[in-house]
Amino acid sequence: MMANNGDVVNRSIHVASPPEKPHLIYDGDCRFCSLWIQRWRAMTGEAVEYLPSQDPLVADRFPEIPPEAYLNSVQLIEPDGRVYTSAEAVMRSLAKAPNRAWMWKAYQRLPGAVFVSEFAYRFVAAHRTAFSALTWLGWGTNVEPASYFLTRWVFLRGLGLIYLMAFASLSVQMLGLVGSGGILPASETMSAVRAQCDQMGLGWDRYRLFPTLCWLGAGDAALQAQCGMGAVLAALLVAGVAPQLCLAGLWLLYLSLTTIGREFMAYQWDNLLLEVGLLSIFFAPRGLWPKQLAESDPPKIFLWLLRWLLFRLMFLSGVVKLTSGDPTWRNLDALSFHYETQPLPTWLGWHADQLPDWFHQSSAVMMFAIELAVPFLIFLPRRLRFLAALAFVALELLIAATGNYGFFNWLTILLCLLLLDDSMIQRWLPKKFVLKFPSRVVVPATAAFKFRLGLAAIFAAMVAVVTFIQISSAFRVQRQWPKPVASIYQWMSPLRSVNAYGLFSVMTTSRPEIIVEGSNDGVRWQAYEFRYKPGDVQHRPAFVAPHMPRLDWQMWFAALGDYRHNPWFLQFCHRLMDGAPEVLALLKHNPFPESPPRYLRAHMYDYQFADGKTRRETGSWWVRDSERLYFPGRIENPAQ
């Protein structure tokens, strides 16, 4: 029957001795029911009493309810004596949980919600065996609401370490790359940007379009100070001091350096660190020294935004390989070239390259499965998310073992940590340490909480708009976006904190290398050896990560194109002719230690991994053939 307020109640049942607080009675012999009662009990706490129907007290206290009623559905007994059943009983019970009143309102007010909820409840009740198996597959024996205090603690310390690696790596390269004596001096960049902004009549918007602290100063001391401040803040984040403030400072500093770093800091993992860093500001606990037992529950909206970022990173990496039209990916031949032609392979990459073609093709199939199918497990229950994390981590470890990609692989692995909750992570940590963290804390929805939630929802909507455009572009969908949507995208783009991803959309099938050579007589030429990129064929490929040698990487990109499309390369050559110590410090060997050479040229070679026989006989890791000059003629030193 329907009550006056539209609620479904059985007027034939009205208990004579109603309880002081709601009681939910369930079939205690049903394994499926018992599992989900654990979850509901954790959500509602002491607001609702849960009793199995087999408890003798139930029959004695509520004789009005026939025993067979418990076999069909749960029964909710309210303090007014009314009895509710099925989906309505569940919704009324869960509405007693903090911040869950919206569930009852949605059940009451949304068109069709009652019909759909009751139908779903009856369907599940009729197939409890099957749904019990699905519950075990998705959650195991622990279906209680997950907590993420321990997960967040480990994640933020890991992020602090990655920031520390990134700033430490930059600090030893910054002056050679963009210092006053570097390849692309920051002071010259800022002068050009200022002139352009003045010409365009830009006011405060110039700071958003070119977001860098170098507006305040672009000298060597300012650049080094930014690197130093970043390292200090990263160390404080690892120590757990003022995590939100540290993360905000780290994001701002890294954005500043990536902006002024131009080509040398235009890599996808730089953007990834910025995006992870920005979302983590809101995911971190507040306060100068947050204590585990007093922290608020990690905001779920930002947890899911970080997971959404991991999904985009992995899924789009698979999509772009297929939509690019590259035949090597479609024919599953790409990995036959990858280990040899990637920017900075390791010596394990040489061994991987020697494996047979069938192995490379099988590996490509597995890679596509991990990048295209597994990401959807991110949105499923905890056990399936754990499988996704295992697959992603395995892929990233294999990539890190065969190639040097800075901190990229470790940052991706860190994101995978967010697919696990506290109950999974605590198995690998000392028990005494784990006990310092609360199992679950529910904060009532205060006005301040609702305000922060509203801001988070607005930010999430903006991220959704930008990422929808990026995903559409990855699928080659071209359309005219509504002006407000396009405006949000354009406004956020300079901040490099909501990005499209996808490495190696087109596989390089050959390896051209630029060898820079100097001479004093134009006859005898000596090569400048780089620290990590191939040069000397007997130099063993090394493990470099998490250090990111940006000049070595940029030389790989320059070799794939023309010097006219890489003006920084000519600047690099002129710095060699000047004998700039900051630039020479980026190299392994300077063949002209006394004074710069009179002439400079750049020769192109085609490099290939040596086969096993050549490796054993000559000790060479590479073989090479001369192709052509990278730029015509030679550069003459005007000082000589």
PDB file of N, CA and C in Angstrom, residues 15 17-26 37 40-41 44-52 58 61-62 65 70 74-85 88-97 104:
ATOM      1  N   VAL A  15       4.597  -2.857  14.171  1.00  0.00           N
ATOM      2  CA  VAL A  15       5.047  -3.536  15.377  1.00  0.00           C
ATOM      3  C   VAL A  15       4.536  -2.826  16.611  1.00  0.00           C
ATOM      4  N   SER A  17       5.966  -3.028  19.600  1.00  0.00           N
ATOM      5  CA  SER A  17       7.075  -2.544  20.439  1.00  0.00           C
ATOM      6  C   SER A  17       8.173  -1.993  19.543  1.00  0.00           C
ATOM      7  N   PRO A  18       7.985  -0.789  19.043  1.00  0.00           N
ATOM      8  CA  PRO A  18       8.977  -0.229  18.112  1.00  0.00           C
ATOM      9  C   PRO A  18      10.297   0.056  18.832  1.00  0.00           C
ATOM     10  N   PRO A  19      11.409  -0.038  18.114  1.00  0.00           N
ATOM     11  CA  PRO A  19      12.731   0.222  18.710  1.00  0.00           C
ATOM     12  C   PRO A  19      12.976   1.723  18.856  1.00  0.00           C
ATOM     13  N   GLU A  20      13.968   2.077  19.675  1.00  0.00           N
ATOM     14  CA  GLU A  20      14.302   3.480  19.859  1.00  0.00           C
ATOM     15  C   GLU A  20      15.018   4.055  18.636  1.00  0.00           C
ATOM     16  N   LYS A  21      15.715   3.204  17.902  1.00  0.00           N
ATOM     17  CA  LYS A  21      16.350   3.635  16.660  1.00  0.00           C
ATOM     18  C   LYS A  21      16.049   2.600  15.588  1.00  0.00           C
ATOM     19  N   PRO A  22      16.179   2.946  14.312  1.00  0.00           N
ATOM     20  CA  PRO A  22      15.821   2.022  13.240  1.00  0.00           C
ATOM     21  C   PRO A  22      16.574   0.692  13.352  1.00  0.00           C
ATOM     22  N   HIS A  23      15.863  -0.394  13.091  1.00  0.00           N
ATOM     23  CA  HIS A  23      16.441  -1.732  13.057  1.00  0.00           C
ATOM     24  C   HIS A  23      16.260  -2.305  11.654  1.00  0.00           C
ATOM     25  N   LEU A  24      17.342  -2.775  11.065  1.00  0.00           N
ATOM     26  CA  LEU A  24      17.265  -3.432   9.757  1.00  0.00           C
ATOM     27  C   LEU A  24      17.504  -4.928   9.989  1.00  0.00           C
ATOM     28  N   ILE A  25      16.501  -5.726   9.644  1.00  0.00           N
ATOM     29  CA  ILE A  25      16.567  -7.164   9.841  1.00  0.00           C
ATOM     30  C   ILE A  25      16.853  -7.817   8.495  1.00  0.00           C
ATOM     31  N   TYR A  26      17.817  -8.751   8.467  1.00  0.00           N
ATOM     32  CA  TYR A  26      18.217  -9.393   7.221  1.00  0.00           C
ATOM     33  C   TYR A  26      18.376 -10.885   7.444  1.00  0.00           C
ATOM     34  N   ILE A  37      25.652  -6.112   4.404  1.00  0.00           N
ATOM     35  CA  ILE A  37      25.311  -5.515   5.701  1.00  0.00           C
ATOM     36  C   ILE A  37      26.564  -4.951   6.354  1.00  0.00           C
ATOM     37  N   TRP A  40      26.962  -1.511   4.886  1.00  0.00           N
ATOM     38  CA  TRP A  40      25.974  -0.542   5.361  1.00  0.00           C
ATOM     39  C   TRP A  40      26.202  -0.189   6.828  1.00  0.00           C
ATOM     40  N   ARG A  41      26.612  -1.172   7.632  1.00  0.00           N
ATOM     41  CA  ARG A  41      26.883  -0.906   9.043  1.00  0.00           C
ATOM     42  C   ARG A  41      28.043   0.086   9.188  1.00  0.00           C
ATOM     43  N   THR A  44      26.571   3.657   8.225  1.00  0.00           N
ATOM     44  CA  THR A  44      25.597   4.307   9.110  1.00  0.00           C
ATOM     45  C   THR A  44      26.054   4.371  10.561  1.00  0.00           C
ATOM     46  N   GLY A  45      27.063   3.556  10.912  1.00  0.00           N
ATOM     47  CA  GLY A  45      27.535   3.578  12.291  1.00  0.00           C
ATOM     48  C   GLY A  45      26.457   3.129  13.264  1.00  0.00           C
ATOM     49  N   GLU A  46      26.269   3.909  14.337  1.00  0.00           N
ATOM     50  CA  GLU A  46      25.301   3.532  15.372  1.00  0.00           C
ATOM     51  C   GLU A  46      23.906   4.074  15.103  1.00  0.00           C
ATOM     52  N   ALA A  47      23.721   4.724  13.958  1.00  0.00           N
ATOM     53  CA  ALA A  47      22.406   5.290  13.650  1.00  0.00           C
ATOM     54  C   ALA A  47      21.380   4.219  13.335  1.00  0.00           C
ATOM     55  N   VAL A  48      21.838   3.052  12.897  1.00  0.00           N
ATOM     56  CA  VAL A  48      20.949   1.945  12.548  1.00  0.00           C
ATOM     57  C   VAL A  48      21.473   0.677  13.211  1.00  0.00           C
ATOM     58  N   GLU A  49      20.549  -0.117  13.751  1.00  0.00           N
ATOM     59  CA  GLU A  49      20.894  -1.413  14.336  1.00  0.00           C
ATOM     60  C   GLU A  49      20.616  -2.500  13.292  1.00  0.00           C
ATOM     61  N   TYR A  50      21.571  -3.392  13.095  1.00  0.00           N
ATOM     62  CA  TYR A  50      21.433  -4.473  12.114  1.00  0.00           C
ATOM     63  C   TYR A  50      21.376  -5.803  12.849  1.00  0.00           C
ATOM     64  N   LEU A  51      20.336  -6.589  12.571  1.00  0.00           N
ATOM     65  CA  LEU A  51      20.170  -7.870  13.246  1.00  0.00           C
ATOM     66  C   LEU A  51      19.843  -8.956  12.230  1.00  0.00           C
ATOM     67  N   PRO A  52      20.432 -10.136  12.367  1.00  0.00           N
ATOM     68  CA  PRO A  52      20.026 -11.256  11.505  1.00  0.00           C
ATOM     69  C   PRO A  52      18.664 -11.776  11.938  1.00  0.00           C
ATOM     70  N   VAL A  58      14.730 -11.271  17.610  1.00  0.00           N
ATOM     71  CA  VAL A  58      13.927 -10.703  16.538  1.00  0.00           C
ATOM     72  C   VAL A  58      12.506 -11.239  16.586  1.00  0.00           C
ATOM     73  N   ARG A  61      10.680 -10.009  19.774  1.00  0.00           N
ATOM     74  CA  ARG A  61      10.379  -8.582  19.866  1.00  0.00           C
ATOM     75  C   ARG A  61       9.445  -8.100  18.761  1.00  0.00           C
ATOM     76  N   PHE A  62       9.558  -8.745  17.564  1.00  0.00           N
ATOM     77  CA  PHE A  62       8.740  -8.306  16.430  1.00  0.00           C
ATOM     78  C   PHE A  62       7.948  -9.479  15.865  1.00  0.00           C
ATOM     79  N   ILE A  65       6.000  -9.595  12.226  1.00  0.00           N
ATOM     80  CA  ILE A  65       6.629  -9.838  10.924  1.00  0.00           C
ATOM     81  C   ILE A  65       6.786 -11.339  10.734  1.00  0.00           C
ATOM     82  N   TYR A  70      11.578 -12.345   5.810  1.00  0.00           N
ATOM     83  CA  TYR A  70      13.018 -12.083   5.802  1.00  0.00           C
ATOM     84  C   TYR A  70      13.736 -12.817   4.677  1.00  0.00           C
ATOM     85  N   VAL A  74      15.001  -7.473   3.009  1.00  0.00           N
ATOM     86  CA  VAL A  74      15.291  -6.910   4.326  1.00  0.00           C
ATOM     87  C   VAL A  74      14.064  -6.165   4.825  1.00  0.00           C
ATOM     88  N   GLN A  75      13.981  -6.028   6.154  1.00  0.00           N
ATOM     89  CA  GLN A  75      12.853  -5.337   6.782  1.00  0.00           C
ATOM     90  C   GLN A  75      13.413  -4.239   7.682  1.00  0.00           C
ATOM     91  N   LEU A  76      12.956  -3.015   7.435  1.00  0.00           N
ATOM     92  CA  LEU A  76      13.386  -1.881   8.259  1.00  0.00           C
ATOM     93  C   LEU A  76      12.257  -1.495   9.197  1.00  0.00           C
ATOM     94  N   ILE A  77      12.543  -1.513  10.486  1.00  0.00           N
ATOM     95  CA  ILE A  77      11.552  -1.139  11.495  1.00  0.00           C
ATOM     96  C   ILE A  77      11.943   0.219  12.052  1.00  0.00           C
ATOM     97  N   GLU A  78      11.064   1.200  11.854  1.00  0.00           N
ATOM     98  CA  GLU A  78      11.329   2.560  12.297  1.00  0.00           C
ATOM     99  C   GLU A  78      10.823   2.760  13.725  1.00  0.00           C
ATOM    100  N   PRO A  79      11.314   3.790  14.420  1.00  0.00           N
ATOM    101  CA  PRO A  79      10.855   4.052  15.795  1.00  0.00           C
ATOM    102  C   PRO A  79       9.358   4.322  15.912  1.00  0.00           C
ATOM    103  N   ASP A  80       8.700   4.689  14.790  1.00  0.00           N
ATOM    104  CA  ASP A  80       7.249   4.907  14.872  1.00  0.00           C
ATOM    105  C   ASP A  80       6.464   3.608  14.682  1.00  0.00           C
ATOM    106  N   GLY A  81       7.165   2.472  14.543  1.00  0.00           N
ATOM    107  CA  GLY A  81       6.514   1.182  14.411  1.00  0.00           C
ATOM    108  C   GLY A  81       6.252   0.754  12.990  1.00  0.00           C
ATOM    109  N   ARG A  82       6.430   1.659  12.021  1.00  0.00           N
ATOM    110  CA  ARG A  82       6.209   1.283  10.628  1.00  0.00           C
ATOM    111  C   ARG A  82       7.318   0.352  10.140  1.00  0.00           C
ATOM    112  N   VAL A  83       6.965  -0.503   9.197  1.00  0.00           N
ATOM    113  CA  VAL A  83       7.902  -1.460   8.631  1.00  0.00           C
ATOM    114  C   VAL A  83       8.018  -1.194   7.126  1.00  0.00           C
ATOM    115  N   TYR A  84       9.235  -1.058   6.670  1.00  0.00           N
ATOM    116  CA  TYR A  84       9.526  -0.831   5.251  1.00  0.00           C
ATOM    117  C   TYR A  84      10.359  -1.992   4.742  1.00  0.00           C
ATOM    118  N   THR A  85      10.268  -2.235   3.462  1.00  0.00           N
ATOM    119  CA  THR A  85      10.922  -3.409   2.910  1.00  0.00           C
ATOM    120  C   THR A  85      11.621  -3.104   1.584  1.00  0.00           C
ATOM    121  N   GLU A  88      13.326   0.367  -0.644  1.00  0.00           N
ATOM    122  CA  GLU A  88      13.010   1.516   0.206  1.00  0.00           C
ATOM    123  C   GLU A  88      13.639   1.356   1.584  1.00  0.00           C
ATOM    124  N   ALA A  89      13.638   0.141   2.115  1.00  0.00           N
ATOM    125  CA  ALA A  89      14.254  -0.089   3.417  1.00  0.00           C
ATOM    126  C   ALA A  89      15.753   0.226   3.358  1.00  0.00           C
ATOM    127  N   VAL A  90      16.388  -0.163   2.269  1.00  0.00           N
ATOM    128  CA  VAL A  90      17.812   0.109   2.125  1.00  0.00           C
ATOM    129  C   VAL A  90      18.062   1.607   2.037  1.00  0.00           C
ATOM    130  N   MET A  91      17.281   2.303   1.208  1.00  0.00           N
ATOM    131  CA  MET A  91      17.479   3.734   1.018  1.00  0.00           C
ATOM    132  C   MET A  91      17.243   4.507   2.304  1.00  0.00           C
ATOM    133  N   ARG A  92      16.215   4.121   3.032  1.00  0.00           N
ATOM    134  CA  ARG A  92      15.943   4.795   4.309  1.00  0.00           C
ATOM    135  C   ARG A  92      17.084   4.557   5.310  1.00  0.00           C
ATOM    136  N   SER A  93      17.634   3.368   5.300  1.00  0.00           N
ATOM    137  CA  SER A  93      18.739   3.066   6.218  1.00  0.00           C
ATOM    138  C   SER A  93      19.974   3.874   5.866  1.00  0.00           C
ATOM    139  N   LEU A  94      20.342   3.869   4.586  1.00  0.00           N
ATOM    140  CA  LEU A  94      21.552   4.574   4.169  1.00  0.00           C
ATOM    141  C   LEU A  94      21.408   6.077   4.319  1.00  0.00           C
ATOM    142  N   ALA A  95      20.193   6.582   4.294  1.00  0.00           N
ATOM    143  CA  ALA A  95      19.984   8.017   4.492  1.00  0.00           C
ATOM    144  C   ALA A  95      20.391   8.458   5.888  1.00  0.00           C
ATOM    145  N   LYS A  96      20.512   7.497   6.819  1.00  0.00           N
ATOM    146  CA  LYS A  96      20.935   7.827   8.182  1.00  0.00           C
ATOM    147  C   LYS A  96      22.447   8.054   8.270  1.00  0.00           C
ATOM    148  N   ALA A  97      23.182   7.663   7.222  1.00  0.00           N
ATOM    149  CA  ALA A  97      24.631   7.849   7.219  1.00  0.00           C
ATOM    150  C   ALA A  97      24.964   9.316   6.984  1.00  0.00           C
ATOM    151  N   TRP A 104      18.226   9.290  -0.324  1.00  0.00           N
ATOM    152  CA  TRP A 104      16.790   9.169  -0.072  1.00  0.00           C
ATOM    153  C   TRP A 104      16.008  10.194  -0.887  1.00  0.00           C
TER     154      TRP A 104
END
